[in-house]
DNA sequence: CCCCAGTCCTGCGGGC
DNA sequence: TGCCCGCAGGACTGGG
């Protein structure tokens, strides 16, 4: 479930390890099926031990830890992965332990309950090749409205499904796609090639607003409680969701509509049929802060 | 080329 | 009360 705001919160949470040296790396004593570590655990360990952490970045929904400005460790949490500086939620699902020295923190941990995530070590060249513009679109916080309209506008797919395509724009997942389209007052089943320019501007503005607000609140921790920041503290944006997981509840914008749940590309979509009509006519919007 | 369905995985909640 | 099935949706792959 970690999307851009959660991964950005993870990134900011571990900025304190810049300048630290990697003393050792080991698989944690996790009896589950091991997560994917590239290229191999042995090479990963050999090629990271002794390196100094120079920068912490983010590529879409991945945390990037740069080493001596030559290589990078990529943490890809997928559904339930966490990057932590403190004790994990459970010992059972701890996957990787990076021992640190010369800084304020003793270790960087990768924890993953379902184990769908992975950790990679790549040279900067390999990193650039793997995540080129065709594979991973511009970051959702960096892309312009022009680029968004250009990259998605020719598609016959629905806008909700297209926003999840990381090749078009990087960082948006299922939860935030629903929130973005609600704020933009766009029906999730609208086809991209029927969306007009002013509407792309609205989608773009809503994307920035929703994602920045979610970062401000340190991401969304859903009812399963999985997501935590680097210090194992829950986020707060779940208290600001307007449509996600609110099926049957009144719309917080118009007060009249009931939030509906549909399935698109095998994923749940939540929207307000009053605020997000199929027609292109923009509905009147109620108080934003309500 | 574009898009969808199936796959990985675990924990949980609903239904019986 | 207890068990079992289905669902959650990241990225990726195979096929229509």
PDB file of C-alpha atoms (C1' of nucleotides) in Angstrom:
ATOM      1  CA  UNK A   1       0.000   0.000   0.000  1.00  0.00           C
ATOM      2  CA  UNK A   2       2.876   2.440   0.372  1.00  0.00           C
ATOM      3  CA  UNK A   3       2.415   5.013  -2.383  1.00  0.00           C
ATOM      4  CA  UNK A   4       4.315   8.243  -2.995  1.00  0.00           C
ATOM      5  CA  UNK A   5       3.405   9.968   0.327  1.00  0.00           C
ATOM      6  CA  UNK A   6       4.292   6.945   2.444  1.00  0.00           C
ATOM      7  CA  UNK A   7       7.561   6.294   0.613  1.00  0.00           C
ATOM      8  CA  UNK A   8       8.477   9.988   0.781  1.00  0.00           C
ATOM      9  CA  UNK A   9       7.815   9.859   4.534  1.00  0.00           C
ATOM     10  CA  UNK A  10      10.109   6.826   4.781  1.00  0.00           C
ATOM     11  CA  UNK A  11      12.769   8.720   2.840  1.00  0.00           C
ATOM     12  CA  UNK A  12      12.589  11.776   5.066  1.00  0.00           C
ATOM     13  CA  UNK A  13      12.608   9.543   8.132  1.00  0.00           C
ATOM     14  CA  UNK A  14      16.016   8.084   7.342  1.00  0.00           C
ATOM     15  CA  UNK A  15      17.832  11.251   6.247  1.00  0.00           C
ATOM     16  CA  UNK A  16      19.843  10.984   9.473  1.00  0.00           C
ATOM     17  CA  UNK A  17      21.831   8.048   8.105  1.00  0.00           C
ATOM     18  CA  UNK A  18      23.561  10.216   5.483  1.00  0.00           C
ATOM     19  CA  UNK A  19      27.251  10.188   6.345  1.00  0.00           C
ATOM     20  CA  UNK A  20      27.068   6.829   8.124  1.00  0.00           C
ATOM     21  CA  UNK A  21      29.169   3.895   6.977  1.00  0.00           C
ATOM     22  CA  UNK A  22      27.795   0.419   6.349  1.00  0.00           C
ATOM     23  CA  UNK A  23      29.494  -1.959   8.760  1.00  0.00           C
ATOM     24  CA  UNK A  24      27.688  -5.118   7.632  1.00  0.00           C
ATOM     25  CA  UNK A  25      24.499  -6.383   6.028  1.00  0.00           C
ATOM     26  CA  UNK A  26      22.669  -9.569   6.874  1.00  0.00           C
ATOM     27  CA  UNK A  27      19.408 -11.315   6.262  1.00  0.00           C
ATOM     28  CA  UNK A  28      17.293 -11.165   9.380  1.00  0.00           C
ATOM     29  CA  UNK A  29      16.238 -14.385  11.062  1.00  0.00           C
ATOM     30  CA  UNK A  30      12.945 -14.572   9.233  1.00  0.00           C
ATOM     31  CA  UNK A  31      11.532 -18.053   8.706  1.00  0.00           C
ATOM     32  CA  UNK A  32       9.229 -16.947   5.897  1.00  0.00           C
ATOM     33  CA  UNK A  33      10.099 -17.397   2.274  1.00  0.00           C
ATOM     34  CA  UNK A  34      13.005 -14.976   1.698  1.00  0.00           C
ATOM     35  CA  UNK A  35      12.322 -11.751  -0.150  1.00  0.00           C
ATOM     36  CA  UNK A  36      14.047 -11.014  -3.426  1.00  0.00           C
ATOM     37  CA  UNK A  37      17.513  -9.533  -2.946  1.00  0.00           C
ATOM     38  CA  UNK A  38      19.427  -8.518  -6.086  1.00  0.00           C
ATOM     39  CA  UNK A  39      21.869  -9.451  -7.373  1.00  0.00           C
ATOM     40  CA  UNK A  40      22.432 -12.047  -4.599  1.00  0.00           C
ATOM     41  CA  UNK A  41      22.692 -11.668  -0.847  1.00  0.00           C
ATOM     42  CA  UNK A  42      26.412 -12.482  -0.946  1.00  0.00           C
ATOM     43  CA  UNK A  43      27.197  -9.856  -3.580  1.00  0.00           C
ATOM     44  CA  UNK A  44      24.864  -7.358  -1.971  1.00  0.00           C
ATOM     45  CA  UNK A  45      26.715  -7.746   1.317  1.00  0.00           C
ATOM     46  CA  UNK A  46      30.192  -7.664  -0.199  1.00  0.00           C
ATOM     47  CA  UNK A  47      29.530  -4.615  -2.363  1.00  0.00           C
ATOM     48  CA  UNK A  48      27.813  -2.496   0.288  1.00  0.00           C
ATOM     49  CA  UNK A  49      29.968  -3.215   3.329  1.00  0.00           C
ATOM     50  CA  UNK A  50      32.372  -0.357   3.928  1.00  0.00           C
ATOM     51  CA  UNK A  51      30.487   2.106   1.750  1.00  0.00           C
ATOM     52  CA  UNK A  52      29.377   5.503   3.002  1.00  0.00           C
ATOM     53  CA  UNK A  53      25.782   6.665   2.572  1.00  0.00           C
ATOM     54  CA  UNK A  54      25.843   9.905   0.624  1.00  0.00           C
ATOM     55  CA  UNK A  55      22.212  10.683  -0.152  1.00  0.00           C
ATOM     56  CA  UNK A  56      18.646   9.385   0.290  1.00  0.00           C
ATOM     57  CA  UNK A  57      16.377   9.664  -2.728  1.00  0.00           C
ATOM     58  CA  UNK A  58      13.076   8.377  -4.010  1.00  0.00           C
ATOM     59  CA  UNK A  59      12.082   6.943  -7.382  1.00  0.00           C
ATOM     60  CA  UNK A  60       8.313   6.640  -7.537  1.00  0.00           C
ATOM     61  CA  UNK A  61       7.423   4.227  -4.749  1.00  0.00           C
ATOM     62  CA  UNK A  62      11.017   3.196  -4.022  1.00  0.00           C
ATOM     63  CA  UNK A  63      13.507   4.516  -1.473  1.00  0.00           C
ATOM     64  CA  UNK A  64      17.019   4.954  -2.905  1.00  0.00           C
ATOM     65  CA  UNK A  65      20.061   4.921  -0.625  1.00  0.00           C
ATOM     66  CA  UNK A  66      23.105   6.208  -2.549  1.00  0.00           C
ATOM     67  CA  UNK A  67      26.511   4.792  -1.669  1.00  0.00           C
ATOM     68  CA  UNK A  68      29.698   6.798  -2.299  1.00  0.00           C
ATOM     69  CA  UNK A  69      27.846   8.360  -5.254  1.00  0.00           C
ATOM     70  CA  UNK A  70      28.600   5.193  -7.245  1.00  0.00           C
ATOM     71  CA  UNK A  71      25.918   2.664  -6.404  1.00  0.00           C
ATOM     72  CA  UNK A  72      22.463   2.618  -4.869  1.00  0.00           C
ATOM     73  CA  UNK A  73      20.451   0.364  -2.623  1.00  0.00           C
ATOM     74  CA  UNK A  74      16.825   0.313  -3.740  1.00  0.00           C
ATOM     75  CA  UNK A  75      14.102  -0.534  -1.235  1.00  0.00           C
ATOM     76  CA  UNK A  76      10.835  -1.421  -2.961  1.00  0.00           C
ATOM     77  CA  UNK A  77       8.171  -1.949  -0.262  1.00  0.00           C
ATOM     78  CA  UNK A  78       5.252  -2.867  -2.560  1.00  0.00           C
ATOM     79  CA  UNK A  79       2.323  -3.770  -0.308  1.00  0.00           C
ATOM     80  CA  UNK A  80       3.629  -4.157   3.210  1.00  0.00           C
ATOM     81  CA  UNK A  81       7.305  -3.231   3.248  1.00  0.00           C
ATOM     82  CA  UNK A  82       8.771  -0.764   5.749  1.00  0.00           C
ATOM     83  CA  UNK A  83      12.145   0.970   6.029  1.00  0.00           C
ATOM     84  CA  UNK A  84      12.915   1.508   9.700  1.00  0.00           C
ATOM     85  CA  UNK A  85      15.519   2.915  12.060  1.00  0.00           C
ATOM     86  CA  UNK A  86      13.945   1.436  15.200  1.00  0.00           C
ATOM     87  CA  UNK A  87      12.489  -1.876  16.333  1.00  0.00           C
ATOM     88  CA  UNK A  88      10.045  -3.276  13.758  1.00  0.00           C
ATOM     89  CA  UNK A  89       6.337  -4.010  14.403  1.00  0.00           C
ATOM     90  CA  UNK A  90       7.170  -7.737  14.655  1.00  0.00           C
ATOM     91  CA  UNK A  91      10.429  -9.654  14.778  1.00  0.00           C
ATOM     92  CA  UNK A  92       8.862 -12.352  12.647  1.00  0.00           C
ATOM     93  CA  UNK A  93       8.748 -10.322   9.423  1.00  0.00           C
ATOM     94  CA  UNK A  94      12.102  -8.576   9.627  1.00  0.00           C
ATOM     95  CA  UNK A  95      13.896  -9.290   6.329  1.00  0.00           C
ATOM     96  CA  UNK A  96      17.162  -7.334   6.183  1.00  0.00           C
ATOM     97  CA  UNK A  97      19.453  -5.662   8.673  1.00  0.00           C
ATOM     98  CA  UNK A  98      21.987  -3.011   7.582  1.00  0.00           C
ATOM     99  CA  UNK A  99      24.460  -2.309  10.389  1.00  0.00           C
ATOM    100  CA  UNK A 100      25.675   1.287  10.456  1.00  0.00           C
ATOM    101  CA  UNK A 101      28.577   3.071  12.121  1.00  0.00           C
ATOM    102  CA  UNK A 102      29.824   6.636  12.456  1.00  0.00           C
ATOM    103  CA  UNK A 103      26.378   8.196  12.787  1.00  0.00           C
ATOM    104  CA  UNK A 104      23.402   8.541  15.134  1.00  0.00           C
ATOM    105  CA  UNK A 105      21.769   5.242  14.128  1.00  0.00           C
ATOM    106  CA  UNK A 106      23.015   1.683  14.598  1.00  0.00           C
ATOM    107  CA  UNK A 107      20.977   0.031  11.891  1.00  0.00           C
ATOM    108  CA  UNK A 108      18.649   0.425   8.947  1.00  0.00           C
ATOM    109  CA  UNK A 109      15.990  -2.313   8.765  1.00  0.00           C
ATOM    110  CA  UNK A 110      13.768  -3.659   6.028  1.00  0.00           C
ATOM    111  CA  UNK A 111      10.582  -5.266   7.341  1.00  0.00           C
ATOM    112  CA  UNK A 112       7.870  -6.805   5.140  1.00  0.00           C
ATOM    113  CA  UNK A 113       4.871  -8.772   6.385  1.00  0.00           C
ATOM    114  CA  UNK A 114       3.771 -10.234   3.068  1.00  0.00           C
ATOM    115  CA  UNK A 115       7.201 -10.291   1.545  1.00  0.00           C
ATOM    116  CA  UNK A 116       6.171  -9.008  -1.874  1.00  0.00           C
ATOM    117  CA  UNK A 117       8.762  -6.249  -1.714  1.00  0.00           C
ATOM    118  CA  UNK A 118      12.418  -6.451  -2.685  1.00  0.00           C
ATOM    119  CA  UNK A 119      15.812  -4.885  -2.115  1.00  0.00           C
ATOM    120  CA  UNK A 120      18.331  -4.319  -4.922  1.00  0.00           C
ATOM    121  CA  UNK A 121      21.849  -3.053  -5.334  1.00  0.00           C
ATOM    122  CA  UNK A 122      22.538  -1.317  -8.631  1.00  0.00           C
ATOM    123  CA  UNK A 123      25.303   0.802 -10.082  1.00  0.00           C
ATOM    124  CA  UNK A 124      24.135   4.309 -10.957  1.00  0.00           C
ATOM    125  CA  UNK A 125      24.325   3.346 -14.609  1.00  0.00           C
ATOM    126  CA  UNK A 126      22.181   0.259 -14.068  1.00  0.00           C
ATOM    127  CA  UNK A 127      19.772   2.365 -12.027  1.00  0.00           C
ATOM    128  CA  UNK A 128      19.358   4.873 -14.860  1.00  0.00           C
ATOM    129  CA  UNK A 129      18.863   2.062 -17.371  1.00  0.00           C
ATOM    130  CA  UNK A 130      16.320   0.199 -15.282  1.00  0.00           C
ATOM    131  CA  UNK A 131      14.216   3.264 -14.532  1.00  0.00           C
ATOM    132  CA  UNK A 132      14.392   5.142 -17.818  1.00  0.00           C
ATOM    133  CA  UNK A 133      11.604   7.419 -18.987  1.00  0.00           C
ATOM    134  CA  UNK A 134       9.786   4.633 -20.820  1.00  0.00           C
ATOM    135  CA  UNK A 135       9.710   2.430 -17.708  1.00  0.00           C
ATOM    136  CA  UNK A 136       9.031   5.000 -15.042  1.00  0.00           C
ATOM    137  CA  UNK A 137       7.287   8.260 -15.846  1.00  0.00           C
ATOM    138  CA  UNK A 138       8.024  11.638 -14.227  1.00  0.00           C
ATOM    139  CA  UNK A 139       7.374  11.850 -10.515  1.00  0.00           C
ATOM    140  CA  UNK A 140       3.818  12.858  -9.649  1.00  0.00           C
ATOM    141  CA  UNK A 141       5.116  15.881  -7.714  1.00  0.00           C
ATOM    142  CA  UNK A 142       7.330  17.004 -10.593  1.00  0.00           C
ATOM    143  CA  UNK A 143       5.288  16.302 -13.725  1.00  0.00           C
ATOM    144  CA  UNK A 144       3.630  19.324 -15.350  1.00  0.00           C
ATOM    145  CA  UNK A 145       0.003  19.486 -16.428  1.00  0.00           C
ATOM    146  CA  UNK A 146       1.218  19.558 -20.050  1.00  0.00           C
ATOM    147  CA  UNK A 147       3.228  16.364 -19.565  1.00  0.00           C
ATOM    148  CA  UNK A 148       0.353  14.660 -17.792  1.00  0.00           C
ATOM    149  CA  UNK A 149      -2.075  15.503 -20.591  1.00  0.00           C
ATOM    150  CA  UNK A 150       0.446  14.405 -23.191  1.00  0.00           C
ATOM    151  CA  UNK A 151       1.405  11.119 -21.564  1.00  0.00           C
ATOM    152  CA  UNK A 152      -2.135  10.009 -20.730  1.00  0.00           C
ATOM    153  CA  UNK A 153      -4.343  11.939 -23.134  1.00  0.00           C
ATOM    154  CA  UNK A 154      -4.037   9.534 -26.059  1.00  0.00           C
ATOM    155  CA  UNK A 155      -5.136   6.491 -24.100  1.00  0.00           C
ATOM    156  CA  UNK A 156      -8.557   4.898 -24.295  1.00  0.00           C
ATOM    157  CA  UNK A 157      -8.180   3.617 -20.755  1.00  0.00           C
ATOM    158  CA  UNK A 158     -10.186   5.053 -17.890  1.00  0.00           C
ATOM    159  CA  UNK A 159      -8.444   7.846 -16.011  1.00  0.00           C
ATOM    160  CA  UNK A 160      -8.388   5.885 -12.737  1.00  0.00           C
ATOM    161  CA  UNK A 161      -6.615   2.907 -14.301  1.00  0.00           C
ATOM    162  CA  UNK A 162      -4.231   5.169 -16.231  1.00  0.00           C
ATOM    163  CA  UNK A 163      -3.159   7.050 -13.105  1.00  0.00           C
ATOM    164  CA  UNK A 164      -1.949   3.750 -11.654  1.00  0.00           C
ATOM    165  CA  UNK A 165       0.365   3.189 -14.637  1.00  0.00           C
ATOM    166  CA  UNK A 166       3.855   4.003 -13.333  1.00  0.00           C
ATOM    167  CA  UNK A 167       5.133   4.365 -16.915  1.00  0.00           C
ATOM    168  CA  UNK A 168       2.910   7.408 -17.342  1.00  0.00           C
ATOM    169  CA  UNK A 169       3.367   9.092 -13.978  1.00  0.00           C
ATOM    170  CA  UNK A 170       5.270   7.702 -11.000  1.00  0.00           C
ATOM    171  CA  UNK A 171       3.997   7.470  -7.458  1.00  0.00           C
ATOM    172  CA  UNK A 172       0.199   7.301  -7.596  1.00  0.00           C
ATOM    173  CA  UNK A 173      -1.457   4.129  -6.313  1.00  0.00           C
ATOM    174  CA  UNK A 174      -4.986   2.935  -5.744  1.00  0.00           C
ATOM    175  CA  UNK A 175      -5.795   4.967  -2.648  1.00  0.00           C
ATOM    176  CA  UNK A 176      -4.520   8.331  -3.856  1.00  0.00           C
ATOM    177  CA  UNK A 177      -5.926   7.899  -7.377  1.00  0.00           C
ATOM    178  CA  UNK A 178      -9.393   7.797  -5.820  1.00  0.00           C
ATOM    179  CA  UNK A 179      -8.739  10.823  -3.622  1.00  0.00           C
ATOM    180  CA  UNK A 180      -7.219  12.810  -6.508  1.00  0.00           C
ATOM    181  CA  UNK A 181     -10.159  12.212  -8.859  1.00  0.00           C
ATOM    182  CA  UNK A 182     -12.645  13.120  -6.153  1.00  0.00           C
ATOM    183  CA  UNK A 183     -10.908  16.436  -5.485  1.00  0.00           C
ATOM    184  CA  UNK A 184     -10.671  17.058  -9.240  1.00  0.00           C
ATOM    185  CA  UNK A 185     -14.382  16.182  -9.662  1.00  0.00           C
ATOM    186  CA  UNK A 186     -13.634  13.688 -12.418  1.00  0.00           C
ATOM    187  CA  UNK A 187     -15.536  10.397 -12.754  1.00  0.00           C
ATOM    188  CA  UNK A 188     -13.040   7.509 -12.438  1.00  0.00           C
ATOM    189  CA  UNK A 189     -14.439   5.760 -15.535  1.00  0.00           C
ATOM    190  CA  UNK A 190     -13.908   8.739 -17.851  1.00  0.00           C
ATOM    191  CA  UNK A 191     -11.708   7.666 -20.745  1.00  0.00           C
ATOM    192  CA  UNK A 192      -8.439   9.583 -21.004  1.00  0.00           C
ATOM    193  CA  UNK A 193      -8.953  10.516 -24.646  1.00  0.00           C
ATOM    194  CA  UNK A 194     -12.268  12.184 -23.753  1.00  0.00           C
ATOM    195  CA  UNK A 195     -10.767  14.340 -21.025  1.00  0.00           C
ATOM    196  CA  UNK A 196     -10.351  17.975 -22.023  1.00  0.00           C
ATOM    197  CA  UNK A 197      -7.473  20.278 -21.278  1.00  0.00           C
ATOM    198  CA  UNK A 198      -9.046  22.229 -18.377  1.00  0.00           C
ATOM    199  CA  UNK A 199      -9.834  18.914 -16.756  1.00  0.00           C
ATOM    200  CA  UNK A 200      -6.204  17.790 -17.004  1.00  0.00           C
ATOM    201  CA  UNK A 201      -5.314  20.996 -15.187  1.00  0.00           C
ATOM    202  CA  UNK A 202      -7.776  20.079 -12.445  1.00  0.00           C
ATOM    203  CA  UNK A 203      -6.411  16.528 -12.191  1.00  0.00           C
ATOM    204  CA  UNK A 204      -2.860  17.847 -12.049  1.00  0.00           C
ATOM    205  CA  UNK A 205      -3.667  20.430  -9.357  1.00  0.00           C
ATOM    206  CA  UNK A 206      -5.611  17.865  -7.316  1.00  0.00           C
ATOM    207  CA  UNK A 207      -2.740  15.383  -7.577  1.00  0.00           C
ATOM    208  CA  UNK A 208      -0.267  17.904  -6.142  1.00  0.00           C
ATOM    209  CA  UNK A 209      -2.681  19.000  -3.420  1.00  0.00           C
ATOM    210  CA  UNK A 210      -3.626  15.485  -2.285  1.00  0.00           C
ATOM    211  CA  UNK A 211      -0.072  14.123  -2.330  1.00  0.00           C
ATOM    212  CA  UNK A 212       1.450  17.124  -0.539  1.00  0.00           C
ATOM    213  CA  UNK A 213      -1.273  17.047   2.093  1.00  0.00           C
ATOM    214  CA  UNK A 214      -0.741  13.324   2.606  1.00  0.00           C
ATOM    215  CA  UNK A 215       3.020  13.873   2.998  1.00  0.00           C
ATOM    216  CA  UNK A 216       2.272  16.610   5.522  1.00  0.00           C
ATOM    217  CA  UNK A 217       0.281  14.040   7.518  1.00  0.00           C
ATOM    218  CA  UNK A 218       3.010  11.396   7.076  1.00  0.00           C
ATOM    219  CA  UNK A 219       0.946   9.086   4.892  1.00  0.00           C
ATOM    220  CA  UNK A 220      -2.047   6.823   5.461  1.00  0.00           C
ATOM    221  CA  UNK A 221      -2.109   3.976   7.960  1.00  0.00           C
ATOM    222  CA  UNK A 222      -5.152   1.859   7.076  1.00  0.00           C
ATOM    223  CA  UNK A 223      -7.159  -0.301   9.454  1.00  0.00           C
ATOM    224  CA  UNK A 224      -4.666  -3.158   9.138  1.00  0.00           C
ATOM    225  CA  UNK A 225      -2.144  -0.843  10.801  1.00  0.00           C
ATOM    226  CA  UNK A 226       0.727  -1.942   8.574  1.00  0.00           C
ATOM    227  CA  UNK A 227       2.158   1.348   7.403  1.00  0.00           C
ATOM    228  CA  UNK A 228       4.578   3.047   9.783  1.00  0.00           C
ATOM    229  CA  UNK A 229       7.195   5.755   9.336  1.00  0.00           C
ATOM    230  CA  UNK A 230      10.903   5.097   9.945  1.00  0.00           C
ATOM    231  CA  UNK A 231      10.376   5.363  13.703  1.00  0.00           C
ATOM    232  CA  UNK A 232       7.464   2.877  13.699  1.00  0.00           C
ATOM    233  CA  UNK A 233       4.832   5.619  14.141  1.00  0.00           C
ATOM    234  CA  UNK A 234       1.510   5.511  12.237  1.00  0.00           C
ATOM    235  CA  UNK A 235       0.564   8.172   9.683  1.00  0.00           C
ATOM    236  CA  UNK A 236      -2.434  10.482   9.978  1.00  0.00           C
ATOM    237  CA  UNK A 237      -3.815  11.025   6.483  1.00  0.00           C
ATOM    238  CA  UNK A 238      -6.351   8.182   6.836  1.00  0.00           C
ATOM    239  CA  UNK A 239      -8.375  10.664   8.907  1.00  0.00           C
ATOM    240  CA  UNK A 240      -8.568  12.954   5.885  1.00  0.00           C
ATOM    241  CA  UNK A 241      -9.704  10.443   3.263  1.00  0.00           C
ATOM    242  CA  UNK A 242     -12.806  11.632   1.469  1.00  0.00           C
ATOM    243  CA  UNK A 243     -13.705   8.574  -0.581  1.00  0.00           C
ATOM    244  CA  UNK A 244     -11.258   5.711  -0.048  1.00  0.00           C
ATOM    245  CA  UNK A 245     -12.866   2.845   1.897  1.00  0.00           C
ATOM    246  CA  UNK A 246     -15.940   4.984   2.600  1.00  0.00           C
ATOM    247  CA  UNK A 247     -18.526   3.026   0.591  1.00  0.00           C
ATOM    248  CA  UNK A 248     -22.103   3.934   1.568  1.00  0.00           C
ATOM    249  CA  UNK A 249     -21.054   6.902   3.667  1.00  0.00           C
ATOM    250  CA  UNK A 250     -22.108  10.467   2.839  1.00  0.00           C
ATOM    251  CA  UNK A 251     -19.784  12.483   0.637  1.00  0.00           C
ATOM    252  CA  UNK A 252     -17.771  14.909   2.749  1.00  0.00           C
ATOM    253  CA  UNK A 253     -17.853  17.462  -0.068  1.00  0.00           C
ATOM    254  CA  UNK A 254     -21.489  17.653  -1.125  1.00  0.00           C
ATOM    255  CA  UNK A 255     -23.115  15.921   1.828  1.00  0.00           C
ATOM    256  CA  UNK A 256     -25.773  14.533  -0.485  1.00  0.00           C
ATOM    257  CA  UNK A 257     -24.093  11.784  -2.481  1.00  0.00           C
ATOM    258  CA  UNK A 258     -23.308   8.351  -1.092  1.00  0.00           C
ATOM    259  CA  UNK A 259     -19.781   7.110  -1.783  1.00  0.00           C
ATOM    260  CA  UNK A 260     -19.891   4.242  -4.264  1.00  0.00           C
ATOM    261  CA  UNK A 261     -17.499   1.346  -4.720  1.00  0.00           C
ATOM    262  CA  UNK A 262     -16.849  -0.141  -8.152  1.00  0.00           C
ATOM    263  CA  UNK A 263     -14.101  -2.429  -9.483  1.00  0.00           C
ATOM    264  CA  UNK A 264     -11.751  -1.269 -12.258  1.00  0.00           C
ATOM    265  CA  UNK A 265      -8.911  -3.459 -13.507  1.00  0.00           C
ATOM    266  CA  UNK A 266      -9.541  -5.770 -10.537  1.00  0.00           C
ATOM    267  CA  UNK A 267      -9.063  -2.966  -8.036  1.00  0.00           C
ATOM    268  CA  UNK A 268     -11.563  -1.158  -5.852  1.00  0.00           C
ATOM    269  CA  UNK A 269     -12.465   2.390  -6.857  1.00  0.00           C
ATOM    270  CA  UNK A 270     -14.370   4.764  -4.575  1.00  0.00           C
ATOM    271  CA  UNK A 271     -16.103   7.916  -5.795  1.00  0.00           C
ATOM    272  CA  UNK A 272     -19.034  10.277  -5.246  1.00  0.00           C
ATOM    273  CA  UNK A 273     -21.559  10.064  -8.110  1.00  0.00           C
ATOM    274  CA  UNK A 274     -22.784  13.583  -7.366  1.00  0.00           C
ATOM    275  CA  UNK A 275     -19.409  15.338  -7.230  1.00  0.00           C
ATOM    276  CA  UNK A 276     -17.906  13.173  -9.989  1.00  0.00           C
ATOM    277  CA  UNK A 277     -20.558  12.925 -12.724  1.00  0.00           C
ATOM    278  CA  UNK A 278     -19.939  11.139 -16.024  1.00  0.00           C
ATOM    279  CA  UNK A 279     -20.838  14.294 -17.913  1.00  0.00           C
ATOM    280  CA  UNK A 280     -18.071  16.795 -18.487  1.00  0.00           C
ATOM    281  CA  UNK A 281     -20.052  19.582 -16.842  1.00  0.00           C
ATOM    282  CA  UNK A 282     -18.294  20.545 -13.642  1.00  0.00           C
ATOM    283  CA  UNK A 283     -20.550  20.162 -10.605  1.00  0.00           C
ATOM    284  CA  UNK A 284     -20.790  22.873  -7.966  1.00  0.00           C
ATOM    285  CA  UNK A 285     -18.398  22.149  -5.138  1.00  0.00           C
ATOM    286  CA  UNK A 286     -19.176  22.580  -1.481  1.00  0.00           C
ATOM    287  CA  UNK A 287     -16.821  23.698   1.260  1.00  0.00           C
ATOM    288  CA  UNK A 288     -13.417  22.208   0.745  1.00  0.00           C
ATOM    289  CA  UNK A 289     -12.408  22.040   4.354  1.00  0.00           C
ATOM    290  CA  UNK A 290     -15.647  20.570   5.651  1.00  0.00           C
TER     291      UNK A 290
ATOM    292  C1'  DC B   1       1.210  -1.463 -29.136  1.00  0.00           C
ATOM    293  C1'  DC B   2      -2.277  -1.408 -25.726  1.00  0.00           C
ATOM    294  C1'  DC B   3      -4.592  -3.341 -22.205  1.00  0.00           C
ATOM    295  C1'  DC B   4      -6.271  -6.855 -19.120  1.00  0.00           C
ATOM    296  C1'  DA B   5      -6.003 -11.030 -16.236  1.00  0.00           C
ATOM    297  C1'  DG B   6      -3.176 -13.791 -13.465  1.00  0.00           C
ATOM    298  C1'  DT B   7       0.801 -14.178 -10.137  1.00  0.00           C
ATOM    299  C1'  DC B   8       3.428 -13.517  -5.890  1.00  0.00           C
ATOM    300  C1'  DC B   9       2.341 -13.278  -0.464  1.00  0.00           C
ATOM    301  C1'  DT B  10       0.128 -12.983   4.465  1.00  0.00           C
ATOM    302  C1'  DG B  11      -3.381 -11.573   7.724  1.00  0.00           C
ATOM    303  C1'  DC B  12      -7.841 -10.468   8.429  1.00  0.00           C
ATOM    304  C1'  DG B  13     -12.823 -10.328   8.411  1.00  0.00           C
ATOM    305  C1'  DG B  14     -17.192 -12.102   6.808  1.00  0.00           C
ATOM    306  C1'  DG B  15     -20.071 -15.951   6.316  1.00  0.00           C
ATOM    307  C1'  DC B  16     -21.650 -20.306   7.556  1.00  0.00           C
TER     308       DC B  16
ATOM    309  C1'  DT C   1     -16.834 -20.776  18.587  1.00  0.00           C
ATOM    310  C1'  DG C   2     -14.052 -22.081  14.748  1.00  0.00           C
ATOM    311  C1'  DC C   3     -12.839 -22.743  10.149  1.00  0.00           C
ATOM    312  C1'  DC C   4     -12.304 -21.379   5.483  1.00  0.00           C
ATOM    313  C1'  DC C   5     -12.577 -18.545   1.664  1.00  0.00           C
ATOM    314  C1'  DG C   6     -11.887 -14.183  -0.413  1.00  0.00           C
ATOM    315  C1'  DC C   7      -9.966  -9.845  -0.391  1.00  0.00           C
ATOM    316  C1'  DA C   8      -6.374  -6.181   0.002  1.00  0.00           C
ATOM    317  C1'  DG C   9      -3.166  -3.950  -4.401  1.00  0.00           C
ATOM    318  C1'  DG C  10       2.337  -3.009  -5.113  1.00  0.00           C
ATOM    319  C1'  DA C  11       5.057  -4.657  -9.790  1.00  0.00           C
ATOM    320  C1'  DC C  12       5.565  -7.846 -13.077  1.00  0.00           C
ATOM    321  C1'  DT C  13       4.447 -11.355 -16.972  1.00  0.00           C
ATOM    322  C1'  DG C  14       1.984 -13.673 -20.566  1.00  0.00           C
ATOM    323  C1'  DG C  15      -1.328 -13.502 -23.926  1.00  0.00           C
ATOM    324  C1'  DG C  16      -5.275 -11.682 -26.679  1.00  0.00           C
TER     325       DG C  16
END
